């Protein structure tokens, strides 16, 4: 389970890097990063049952 989650997270981080490459301004990058962080925190909370 943890290994699969780590692999999934690594794939998602790669996707974020790709999206960062597609945006032009720091504000756009911040928005992409915030959306990803919300998603990651939601998944962590669901995993630990919070």
N, CA, C and O atoms as a CHARMM CRD file, in Angstrom:
* protein
*
  200
    1    1 UNK  N      0.81800  -1.19000   0.00000 PROA 1      0.00000
    2    1 UNK  CA     0.00000   0.00000   0.00000 PROA 1      0.00000
    3    1 UNK  C      0.86400   1.25700   0.00000 PROA 1      0.00000
    4    1 UNK  O      0.67100   2.15400  -0.82100 PROA 1      0.00000
    5    2 UNK  N      1.82000   1.31500   0.92800 PROA 2      0.00000
    6    2 UNK  CA     2.66900   2.50400   1.01600 PROA 2      0.00000
    7    2 UNK  C      3.53400   2.63500  -0.23200 PROA 2      0.00000
    8    2 UNK  O      3.73000   3.73900  -0.74000 PROA 2      0.00000
    9    3 UNK  N      4.05500   1.50900  -0.73100 PROA 3      0.00000
   10    3 UNK  CA     4.88400   1.55500  -1.94000 PROA 3      0.00000
   11    3 UNK  C      4.06500   2.06600  -3.12000 PROA 3      0.00000
   12    3 UNK  O      4.53600   2.89900  -3.89500 PROA 3      0.00000
   13    4 UNK  N      2.84600   1.56800  -3.25500 PROA 4      0.00000
   14    4 UNK  CA     1.97800   2.01700  -4.34800 PROA 4      0.00000
   15    4 UNK  C      1.67800   3.50100  -4.20400 PROA 4      0.00000
   16    4 UNK  O      1.65800   4.23200  -5.19300 PROA 4      0.00000
   17    5 UNK  N      1.44400   3.95000  -2.96500 PROA 5      0.00000
   18    5 UNK  CA     1.17700   5.36900  -2.74200 PROA 5      0.00000
   19    5 UNK  C      2.39300   6.21200  -3.10600 PROA 5      0.00000
   20    5 UNK  O      2.24800   7.29000  -3.68400 PROA 5      0.00000
   21    6 UNK  N      3.58200   5.73600  -2.77700 PROA 6      0.00000
   22    6 UNK  CA     4.80300   6.47400  -3.12500 PROA 6      0.00000
   23    6 UNK  C      4.98800   6.55000  -4.63100 PROA 6      0.00000
   24    6 UNK  O      5.37900   7.59100  -5.15900 PROA 6      0.00000
   25    7 UNK  N      4.71000   5.45300  -5.32600 PROA 7      0.00000
   26    7 UNK  CA     4.83300   5.45200  -6.78100 PROA 7      0.00000
   27    7 UNK  C      3.81100   6.39600  -7.39700 PROA 7      0.00000
   28    7 UNK  O      4.11600   7.12100  -8.34300 PROA 7      0.00000
   29    8 UNK  N      2.60600   6.38200  -6.85700 PROA 8      0.00000
   30    8 UNK  CA     1.56200   7.28800  -7.34900 PROA 8      0.00000
   31    8 UNK  C      1.97200   8.73300  -7.10900 PROA 8      0.00000
   32    8 UNK  O      1.81100   9.57900  -7.98900 PROA 8      0.00000
   33    9 UNK  N      2.49900   9.02000  -5.92900 PROA 9      0.00000
   34    9 UNK  CA     2.92300  10.37700  -5.60600 PROA 9      0.00000
   35    9 UNK  C      4.06300  10.81700  -6.52300 PROA 9      0.00000
   36    9 UNK  O      4.08400  11.95900  -6.98200 PROA 9      0.00000
   37   10 UNK  N      5.00600   9.92100  -6.79000 PROA 10     0.00000
   38   10 UNK  CA     6.10900  10.25400  -7.69200 PROA 10     0.00000
   39   10 UNK  C      5.58800  10.57800  -9.09100 PROA 10     0.00000
   40   10 UNK  O      6.07800  11.50400  -9.73700 PROA 10     0.00000
   41   11 UNK  N      4.61300   9.83200  -9.55200 PROA 11     0.00000
   42   11 UNK  CA     4.00700  10.10700 -10.85300 PROA 11     0.00000
   43   11 UNK  C      3.28500  11.43500 -10.86000 PROA 11     0.00000
   44   11 UNK  O      3.34100  12.17700 -11.84100 PROA 11     0.00000
   45   12 UNK  N      2.60700  11.73600  -9.76400 PROA 12     0.00000
   46   12 UNK  CA     1.88200  13.00600  -9.66500 PROA 12     0.00000
   47   12 UNK  C      2.85600  14.18200  -9.63800 PROA 12     0.00000
   48   12 UNK  O      2.59600  15.21900 -10.24800 PROA 12     0.00000
   49   13 UNK  N      3.97300  14.02200  -8.93300 PROA 13     0.00000
   50   13 UNK  CA     4.96700  15.09500  -8.88900 PROA 13     0.00000
   51   13 UNK  C      5.55200  15.34000 -10.26900 PROA 13     0.00000
   52   13 UNK  O      5.83500  16.48100 -10.63500 PROA 13     0.00000
   53   14 UNK  N      5.73000  14.28400 -11.02800 PROA 14     0.00000
   54   14 UNK  CA     6.20500  14.43000 -12.40300 PROA 14     0.00000
   55   14 UNK  C      5.18300  15.21200 -13.23600 PROA 14     0.00000
   56   14 UNK  O      5.54600  16.05900 -14.05300 PROA 14     0.00000
   57   15 UNK  N      3.91100  14.91200 -13.01400 PROA 15     0.00000
   58   15 UNK  CA     2.84700  15.64000 -13.71700 PROA 15     0.00000
   59   15 UNK  C      2.86100  17.12100 -13.34900 PROA 15     0.00000
   60   15 UNK  O      2.65100  17.98000 -14.20500 PROA 15     0.00000
   61   16 UNK  N      3.10900  17.41700 -12.06900 PROA 16     0.00000
   62   16 UNK  CA     3.16900  18.81300 -11.62600 PROA 16     0.00000
   63   16 UNK  C      4.33500  19.51200 -12.31300 PROA 16     0.00000
   64   16 UNK  O      4.19600  20.64700 -12.76900 PROA 16     0.00000
   65   17 UNK  N      5.48100  18.84600 -12.38900 PROA 17     0.00000
   66   17 UNK  CA     6.63000  19.42800 -13.08600 PROA 17     0.00000
   67   17 UNK  C      6.27400  19.75300 -14.53100 PROA 17     0.00000
   68   17 UNK  O      6.65000  20.80500 -15.04800 PROA 17     0.00000
   69   18 UNK  N      5.55400  18.85500 -15.17400 PROA 18     0.00000
   70   18 UNK  CA     5.12900  19.09300 -16.55700 PROA 18     0.00000
   71   18 UNK  C      4.20400  20.30600 -16.64900 PROA 18     0.00000
   72   18 UNK  O      4.32100  21.11700 -17.56800 PROA 18     0.00000
   73   19 UNK  N      3.28800  20.42000 -15.69200 PROA 19     0.00000
   74   19 UNK  CA     2.37700  21.56700 -15.71200 PROA 19     0.00000
   75   19 UNK  C      3.10700  22.86800 -15.41100 PROA 19     0.00000
   76   19 UNK  O      2.78300  23.90600 -15.98900 PROA 19     0.00000
   77   20 UNK  N      4.09100  22.82500 -14.51000 PROA 20     0.00000
   78   20 UNK  CA     4.89000  24.01600 -14.23700 PROA 20     0.00000
   79   20 UNK  C      5.58400  24.49100 -15.50400 PROA 20     0.00000
   80   20 UNK  O      5.71100  25.69400 -15.73700 PROA 20     0.00000
   81   21 UNK  N      6.02600  23.55800 -16.31100 PROA 21     0.00000
   82   21 UNK  CA     6.71600  23.92200 -17.55600 PROA 21     0.00000
   83   21 UNK  C      5.76300  24.59600 -18.54300 PROA 21     0.00000
   84   21 UNK  O      6.20900  25.30700 -19.44400 PROA 21     0.00000
   85   22 UNK  N      4.47100  24.38000 -18.38300 PROA 22     0.00000
   86   22 UNK  CA     3.49500  24.92300 -19.32000 PROA 22     0.00000
   87   22 UNK  C      2.95600  26.29400 -18.92200 PROA 22     0.00000
   88   22 UNK  O      2.30300  26.95700 -19.72700 PROA 22     0.00000
   89   23 UNK  N      3.22100  26.72200 -17.69500 PROA 23     0.00000
   90   23 UNK  CA     2.70000  28.02400 -17.25600 PROA 23     0.00000
   91   23 UNK  C      3.81300  29.06500 -17.29600 PROA 23     0.00000
   92   23 UNK  O      4.99300  28.73800 -17.17100 PROA 23     0.00000
   93   24 UNK  N      3.42100  30.31400 -17.47000 PROA 24     0.00000
   94   24 UNK  CA     4.39000  31.36900 -17.71700 PROA 24     0.00000
   95   24 UNK  C      4.78500  32.19500 -16.50600 PROA 24     0.00000
   96   24 UNK  O      5.91600  32.67300 -16.42200 PROA 24     0.00000
   97   25 UNK  N      3.87100  32.36600 -15.57600 PROA 25     0.00000
   98   25 UNK  CA     4.14700  33.31000 -14.49500 PROA 25     0.00000
   99   25 UNK  C      4.25800  32.59300 -13.15100 PROA 25     0.00000
  100   25 UNK  O      3.70500  31.50700 -12.97700 PROA 25     0.00000
  101   26 UNK  N      4.96500  33.19200 -12.21300 PROA 26     0.00000
  102   26 UNK  CA     5.04800  32.60800 -10.86800 PROA 26     0.00000
  103   26 UNK  C      3.67700  32.43600 -10.21200 PROA 26     0.00000
  104   26 UNK  O      3.45800  31.47300  -9.47700 PROA 26     0.00000
  105   27 UNK  N      2.75300  33.36900 -10.47400 PROA 27     0.00000
  106   27 UNK  CA     1.41100  33.24900  -9.89400 PROA 27     0.00000
  107   27 UNK  C      0.70500  31.99700 -10.41300 PROA 27     0.00000
  108   27 UNK  O      0.03600  31.30000  -9.65000 PROA 27     0.00000
  109   28 UNK  N      0.84900  31.71200 -11.70100 PROA 28     0.00000
  110   28 UNK  CA     0.26300  30.48900 -12.26300 PROA 28     0.00000
  111   28 UNK  C      0.87500  29.25700 -11.60300 PROA 28     0.00000
  112   28 UNK  O      0.17000  28.29700 -11.29200 PROA 28     0.00000
  113   29 UNK  N      2.17900  29.29000 -11.39300 PROA 29     0.00000
  114   29 UNK  CA     2.84400  28.15500 -10.74600 PROA 29     0.00000
  115   29 UNK  C      2.35100  27.97600  -9.31800 PROA 29     0.00000
  116   29 UNK  O      2.16200  26.85100  -8.85700 PROA 29     0.00000
  117   30 UNK  N      2.14100  29.08800  -8.61800 PROA 30     0.00000
  118   30 UNK  CA     1.61900  29.02700  -7.25700 PROA 30     0.00000
  119   30 UNK  C      0.24000  28.38000  -7.24300 PROA 30     0.00000
  120   30 UNK  O     -0.05300  27.54600  -6.38600 PROA 30     0.00000
  121   31 UNK  N     -0.60000  28.76400  -8.18800 PROA 31     0.00000
  122   31 UNK  CA    -1.95200  28.19700  -8.25400 PROA 31     0.00000
  123   31 UNK  C     -1.91100  26.69700  -8.53300 PROA 31     0.00000
  124   31 UNK  O     -2.66800  25.93300  -7.93300 PROA 31     0.00000
  125   32 UNK  N     -1.04400  26.27600  -9.42600 PROA 32     0.00000
  126   32 UNK  CA    -0.89700  24.84600  -9.71500 PROA 32     0.00000
  127   32 UNK  C     -0.41100  24.12000  -8.45900 PROA 32     0.00000
  128   32 UNK  O     -0.92900  23.06000  -8.10500 PROA 32     0.00000
  129   33 UNK  N      0.57500  24.69400  -7.79800 PROA 33     0.00000
  130   33 UNK  CA     1.12300  24.07500  -6.59000 PROA 33     0.00000
  131   33 UNK  C      0.10000  23.97900  -5.46800 PROA 33     0.00000
  132   33 UNK  O      0.03900  22.97000  -4.76700 PROA 33     0.00000
  133   34 UNK  N     -0.69700  25.01600  -5.29700 PROA 34     0.00000
  134   34 UNK  CA    -1.71800  24.99500  -4.25200 PROA 34     0.00000
  135   34 UNK  C     -2.77200  23.92900  -4.52700 PROA 34     0.00000
  136   34 UNK  O     -3.20200  23.22800  -3.61100 PROA 34     0.00000
  137   35 UNK  N     -3.18000  23.80700  -5.75700 PROA 35     0.00000
  138   35 UNK  CA    -4.18300  22.79500  -6.11500 PROA 35     0.00000
  139   35 UNK  C     -3.63200  21.39400  -5.86500 PROA 35     0.00000
  140   35 UNK  O     -4.33600  20.52800  -5.34500 PROA 35     0.00000
  141   36 UNK  N     -2.39200  21.17600  -6.22900 PROA 36     0.00000
  142   36 UNK  CA    -1.79000  19.86500  -6.00500 PROA 36     0.00000
  143   36 UNK  C     -1.62700  19.57900  -4.51700 PROA 36     0.00000
  144   36 UNK  O     -1.86800  18.45700  -4.07200 PROA 36     0.00000
  145   37 UNK  N     -1.22500  20.57200  -3.75500 PROA 37     0.00000
  146   37 UNK  CA    -1.04200  20.37400  -2.31600 PROA 37     0.00000
  147   37 UNK  C     -2.37100  20.03900  -1.64900 PROA 37     0.00000
  148   37 UNK  O     -2.42300  19.16100  -0.78800 PROA 37     0.00000
  149   38 UNK  N     -3.43800  20.72100  -2.03300 PROA 38     0.00000
  150   38 UNK  CA    -4.76000  20.40300  -1.48100 PROA 38     0.00000
  151   38 UNK  C     -5.12500  18.94800  -1.77400 PROA 38     0.00000
  152   38 UNK  O     -5.63300  18.24100  -0.90400 PROA 38     0.00000
  153   39 UNK  N     -4.86500  18.51100  -2.99900 PROA 39     0.00000
  154   39 UNK  CA    -5.18900  17.14300  -3.38000 PROA 39     0.00000
  155   39 UNK  C     -4.36500  16.14300  -2.57500 PROA 39     0.00000
  156   39 UNK  O     -4.89900  15.14700  -2.08500 PROA 39     0.00000
  157   40 UNK  N     -3.08400  16.40200  -2.44000 PROA 40     0.00000
  158   40 UNK  CA    -2.20900  15.49500  -1.68800 PROA 40     0.00000
  159   40 UNK  C     -2.64500  15.42800  -0.22900 PROA 40     0.00000
  160   40 UNK  O     -2.72000  14.34000   0.34100 PROA 40     0.00000
  161   41 UNK  N     -2.93200  16.56900   0.38000 PROA 41     0.00000
  162   41 UNK  CA    -3.34900  16.57100   1.78500 PROA 41     0.00000
  163   41 UNK  C     -4.68500  15.85600   1.96800 PROA 41     0.00000
  164   41 UNK  O     -4.88700  15.17100   2.97100 PROA 41     0.00000
  165   42 UNK  N     -5.58500  16.00800   1.02300 PROA 42     0.00000
  166   42 UNK  CA    -6.85900  15.30100   1.08000 PROA 42     0.00000
  167   42 UNK  C     -6.64700  13.79100   1.02200 PROA 42     0.00000
  168   42 UNK  O     -7.29000  13.03500   1.75100 PROA 42     0.00000
  169   43 UNK  N     -5.74500  13.36600   0.15300 PROA 43     0.00000
  170   43 UNK  CA    -5.46400  11.92400   0.03100 PROA 43     0.00000
  171   43 UNK  C     -4.78700  11.38300   1.28000 PROA 43     0.00000
  172   43 UNK  O     -5.07800  10.26500   1.70600 PROA 43     0.00000
  173   44 UNK  N     -3.88500  12.16200   1.87200 PROA 44     0.00000
  174   44 UNK  CA    -3.22500  11.72600   3.10800 PROA 44     0.00000
  175   44 UNK  C     -4.25700  11.59200   4.22500 PROA 44     0.00000
  176   44 UNK  O     -4.25800  10.60600   4.96200 PROA 44     0.00000
  177   45 UNK  N     -5.13100  12.58300   4.34700 PROA 45     0.00000
  178   45 UNK  CA    -6.16500  12.53000   5.37900 PROA 45     0.00000
  179   45 UNK  C     -7.06900  11.32100   5.19000 PROA 45     0.00000
  180   45 UNK  O     -7.44000  10.66600   6.16500 PROA 45     0.00000
  181   46 UNK  N     -7.42600  11.02100   3.95000 PROA 46     0.00000
  182   46 UNK  CA    -8.27100   9.85700   3.68600 PROA 46     0.00000
  183   46 UNK  C     -7.54200   8.56200   4.02800 PROA 46     0.00000
  184   46 UNK  O     -8.14900   7.61200   4.52100 PROA 46     0.00000
  185   47 UNK  N     -6.24500   8.53000   3.76500 PROA 47     0.00000
  186   47 UNK  CA    -5.45900   7.32500   4.03800 PROA 47     0.00000
  187   47 UNK  C     -5.36500   7.04400   5.53300 PROA 47     0.00000
  188   47 UNK  O     -5.45100   5.89200   5.95800 PROA 47     0.00000
  189   48 UNK  N     -5.18800   8.10200   6.33400 PROA 48     0.00000
  190   48 UNK  CA    -5.05300   7.88900   7.77900 PROA 48     0.00000
  191   48 UNK  C     -6.40500   7.90900   8.49100 PROA 48     0.00000
  192   48 UNK  O     -6.48500   7.68500   9.69900 PROA 48     0.00000
  193   49 UNK  N     -7.45500   8.17800   7.73300 PROA 49     0.00000
  194   49 UNK  CA    -8.79100   8.13100   8.29300 PROA 49     0.00000
  195   49 UNK  C     -9.18400   9.35700   9.08600 PROA 49     0.00000
  196   49 UNK  O    -10.02600   9.28600   9.98100 PROA 49     0.00000
  197   50 UNK  N     -8.57900  10.47000   8.75800 PROA 50     0.00000
  198   50 UNK  CA    -8.90600  11.70600   9.49500 PROA 50     0.00000
  199   50 UNK  C    -10.21500  12.28600   9.01400 PROA 50     0.00000
  200   50 UNK  O    -10.65300  13.32200   9.51500 PROA 50     0.00000
